[in-house]
């Protein structure tokens, strides 16, 4: 499938999955299931950081808009994760692998490296998300527990989605 069709279609699919999760699987406030950072991980690895940040902001804003959440919460967190994505990718994956593959997946880079990249991207996403969401509202210990639960559970979900749904994409 051509990249001009593949990545927008992938974005739409993951946005629909995110909206369905927000609507029907609500275990908030301790756990927020977010598949939107997965889109940043699996999108074309040759994409410029500024373009990636614009796409991340739009994706996050649409998520906030359609779920009735605080406008800008997901957008800000996703944009921050997009800012660091290319650096994380270049530090974790050999240059030859990046040049030969169009995007990052368990199939292309191995499950271990995919988990590491997912952990770091989700950690950045949830650090910003929780900081913006809980300014002055929660105790520090609660925010730390929430952060750890969110990062670990969402990384597992990202690996499951990548291996089950996106493996042939």
Short mmCIF file of C-alpha atoms in Angstrom, two decimals:
data_model
loop_
_atom_site.label_atom_id
_atom_site.label_comp_id
_atom_site.label_asym_id
_atom_site.label_seq_id
_atom_site.Cartn_x
_atom_site.Cartn_y
_atom_site.Cartn_z
CA UNK A 1 0.00 0.00 0.00
CA UNK A 2 1.34 3.44 -0.88
CA UNK A 3 2.41 5.70 1.99
CA UNK A 4 0.13 8.48 0.75
CA UNK A 5 -2.82 6.21 1.54
CA UNK A 6 -1.34 3.98 4.25
CA UNK A 7 -0.58 6.54 6.97
CA UNK A 8 -3.76 8.64 6.70
CA UNK A 9 -5.80 5.42 6.74
CA UNK A 10 -3.83 4.19 9.74
CA UNK A 11 -4.44 7.51 11.48
CA UNK A 12 -8.18 7.28 10.86
CA UNK A 13 -8.31 3.68 12.13
CA UNK A 14 -6.38 4.53 15.30
CA UNK A 15 -8.48 7.66 15.85
CA UNK A 16 -11.67 5.57 15.61
CA UNK A 17 -10.19 3.00 18.01
CA UNK A 18 -9.27 5.83 20.42
CA UNK A 19 -12.75 7.32 20.23
CA UNK A 20 -14.40 3.93 20.81
CA UNK A 21 -12.13 3.25 23.79
CA UNK A 22 -12.92 6.66 25.28
CA UNK A 23 -16.64 6.07 24.81
CA UNK A 24 -17.01 2.46 25.95
CA UNK A 25 -14.01 1.60 28.14
CA UNK A 26 -13.89 4.09 30.95
CA UNK A 27 -11.60 3.21 33.84
CA UNK A 28 -10.59 6.81 34.37
CA UNK A 29 -9.13 8.45 36.53
CA UNK A 30 -6.53 5.84 37.44
CA UNK A 31 -6.15 4.47 33.92
CA UNK A 32 -6.52 6.31 30.64
CA UNK A 33 -6.16 4.02 27.65
CA UNK A 34 -4.46 5.92 24.85
CA UNK A 35 -3.67 4.45 21.45
CA UNK A 36 -2.84 7.85 20.00
CA UNK A 37 0.90 7.66 20.91
CA UNK A 38 1.01 4.38 18.97
CA UNK A 39 0.24 6.37 15.84
CA UNK A 40 3.37 8.44 16.46
CA UNK A 41 5.44 5.31 16.82
CA UNK A 42 4.25 3.52 13.69
CA UNK A 43 4.00 6.48 11.33
CA UNK A 44 6.72 6.93 8.67
CA UNK A 45 10.10 7.10 10.41
CA UNK A 46 11.50 9.54 7.84
CA UNK A 47 8.92 12.22 8.71
CA UNK A 48 10.20 15.63 9.73
CA UNK A 49 9.72 16.51 13.41
CA UNK A 50 7.73 19.69 12.71
CA UNK A 51 5.30 17.88 10.41
CA UNK A 52 4.99 15.08 12.95
CA UNK A 53 4.20 17.62 15.68
CA UNK A 54 1.49 19.21 13.52
CA UNK A 55 -0.05 15.81 12.80
CA UNK A 56 0.16 14.90 16.50
CA UNK A 57 -1.54 18.14 17.51
CA UNK A 58 -4.35 17.58 14.99
CA UNK A 59 -4.79 13.96 16.09
CA UNK A 60 -4.87 14.96 19.76
CA UNK A 61 -7.20 17.89 19.13
CA UNK A 62 -9.64 15.66 17.23
CA UNK A 63 -9.51 13.15 20.08
CA UNK A 64 -10.27 15.90 22.62
CA UNK A 65 -12.97 17.41 20.44
CA UNK A 66 -14.88 14.19 19.72
CA UNK A 67 -14.63 12.76 23.23
CA UNK A 68 -15.77 15.89 25.03
CA UNK A 69 -12.55 16.08 26.98
CA UNK A 70 -10.56 19.15 27.89
CA UNK A 71 -9.55 20.71 24.59
CA UNK A 72 -5.81 20.64 24.22
CA UNK A 73 -5.06 18.00 26.85
CA UNK A 74 -4.35 15.11 24.47
CA UNK A 75 -3.14 17.55 21.82
CA UNK A 76 -0.47 19.00 24.11
CA UNK A 77 0.69 15.62 25.40
CA UNK A 78 0.80 14.09 21.93
CA UNK A 79 2.68 17.08 20.53
CA UNK A 80 5.30 16.74 23.28
CA UNK A 81 5.73 13.04 22.49
CA UNK A 82 6.04 13.87 18.79
CA UNK A 83 8.80 16.37 19.56
CA UNK A 84 10.95 13.60 21.06
CA UNK A 85 9.93 10.71 18.79
CA UNK A 86 12.69 11.03 16.19
CA UNK A 87 15.39 11.36 18.87
CA UNK A 88 14.10 8.27 20.67
CA UNK A 89 13.96 6.38 17.40
CA UNK A 90 17.51 7.29 16.34
CA UNK A 91 18.91 6.37 19.76
CA UNK A 92 17.12 3.01 19.86
CA UNK A 93 17.22 1.63 16.33
CA UNK A 94 20.26 1.22 14.05
CA UNK A 95 20.39 3.61 11.10
CA UNK A 96 20.40 0.75 8.57
CA UNK A 97 17.15 -0.60 10.00
CA UNK A 98 15.55 2.84 9.86
CA UNK A 99 16.56 3.30 6.23
CA UNK A 100 15.30 -0.12 5.16
CA UNK A 101 11.92 0.05 6.91
CA UNK A 102 9.22 2.62 6.33
CA UNK A 103 7.85 2.55 9.85
CA UNK A 104 8.54 1.07 13.24
CA UNK A 105 6.76 -2.13 14.22
CA UNK A 106 7.48 -5.28 16.18
CA UNK A 107 8.01 -7.04 12.85
CA UNK A 108 10.58 -4.51 11.57
CA UNK A 109 12.66 -3.75 14.67
CA UNK A 110 11.86 -6.58 17.07
CA UNK A 111 9.54 -6.68 20.03
CA UNK A 112 12.15 -5.64 22.60
CA UNK A 113 13.09 -2.41 20.80
CA UNK A 114 9.45 -1.69 20.05
CA UNK A 115 8.65 -2.02 23.76
CA UNK A 116 11.50 0.31 24.70
CA UNK A 117 10.42 2.96 22.19
CA UNK A 118 6.80 2.58 23.30
CA UNK A 119 7.73 2.90 26.97
CA UNK A 120 9.63 6.12 26.37
CA UNK A 121 6.98 7.65 24.09
CA UNK A 122 4.19 6.73 26.47
CA UNK A 123 6.21 8.04 29.43
CA UNK A 124 6.58 11.42 27.73
CA UNK A 125 2.92 11.45 26.69
CA UNK A 126 1.62 10.60 30.17
CA UNK A 127 4.06 12.87 32.00
CA UNK A 128 2.64 15.83 30.09
CA UNK A 129 -0.95 14.51 30.11
CA UNK A 130 -1.04 13.90 33.87
CA UNK A 131 0.76 17.15 34.63
CA UNK A 132 -1.79 19.11 32.60
CA UNK A 133 -4.75 17.09 33.85
CA UNK A 134 -3.96 17.21 37.54
CA UNK A 135 -2.51 20.67 38.12
CA UNK A 136 -3.16 21.19 41.81
CA UNK A 137 -5.81 18.47 41.98
CA UNK A 138 -4.12 15.26 43.13
CA UNK A 139 -1.46 14.20 45.56
CA UNK A 140 1.99 13.54 44.19
CA UNK A 141 1.90 9.84 45.12
CA UNK A 142 -1.41 9.38 43.29
CA UNK A 143 0.03 11.03 40.16
CA UNK A 144 3.09 8.77 40.28
CA UNK A 145 0.95 5.63 40.62
CA UNK A 146 -1.31 6.83 37.82
CA UNK A 147 1.72 7.55 35.62
CA UNK A 148 3.21 4.08 36.17
CA UNK A 149 -0.09 2.27 35.61
CA UNK A 150 -0.82 4.28 32.45
CA UNK A 151 2.62 3.76 30.92
CA UNK A 152 2.82 0.02 31.63
CA UNK A 153 -0.75 -0.87 30.59
CA UNK A 154 -0.68 1.31 27.46
CA UNK A 155 2.67 -0.06 26.34
CA UNK A 156 1.22 -3.56 26.58
CA UNK A 157 -1.85 -2.47 24.62
CA UNK A 158 0.38 -0.86 21.96
CA UNK A 159 2.34 -4.08 21.50
CA UNK A 160 -0.91 -6.08 21.27
CA UNK A 161 -2.40 -3.71 18.69
CA UNK A 162 0.82 -3.69 16.68
CA UNK A 163 1.14 -7.48 16.61
CA UNK A 164 -2.56 -8.26 16.20
CA UNK A 165 -3.96 -5.48 14.01
CA UNK A 166 -1.08 -3.62 12.38
CA UNK A 167 1.18 -6.55 11.51
CA UNK A 168 -0.11 -6.70 7.93
CA UNK A 169 -0.73 -2.98 7.49
#
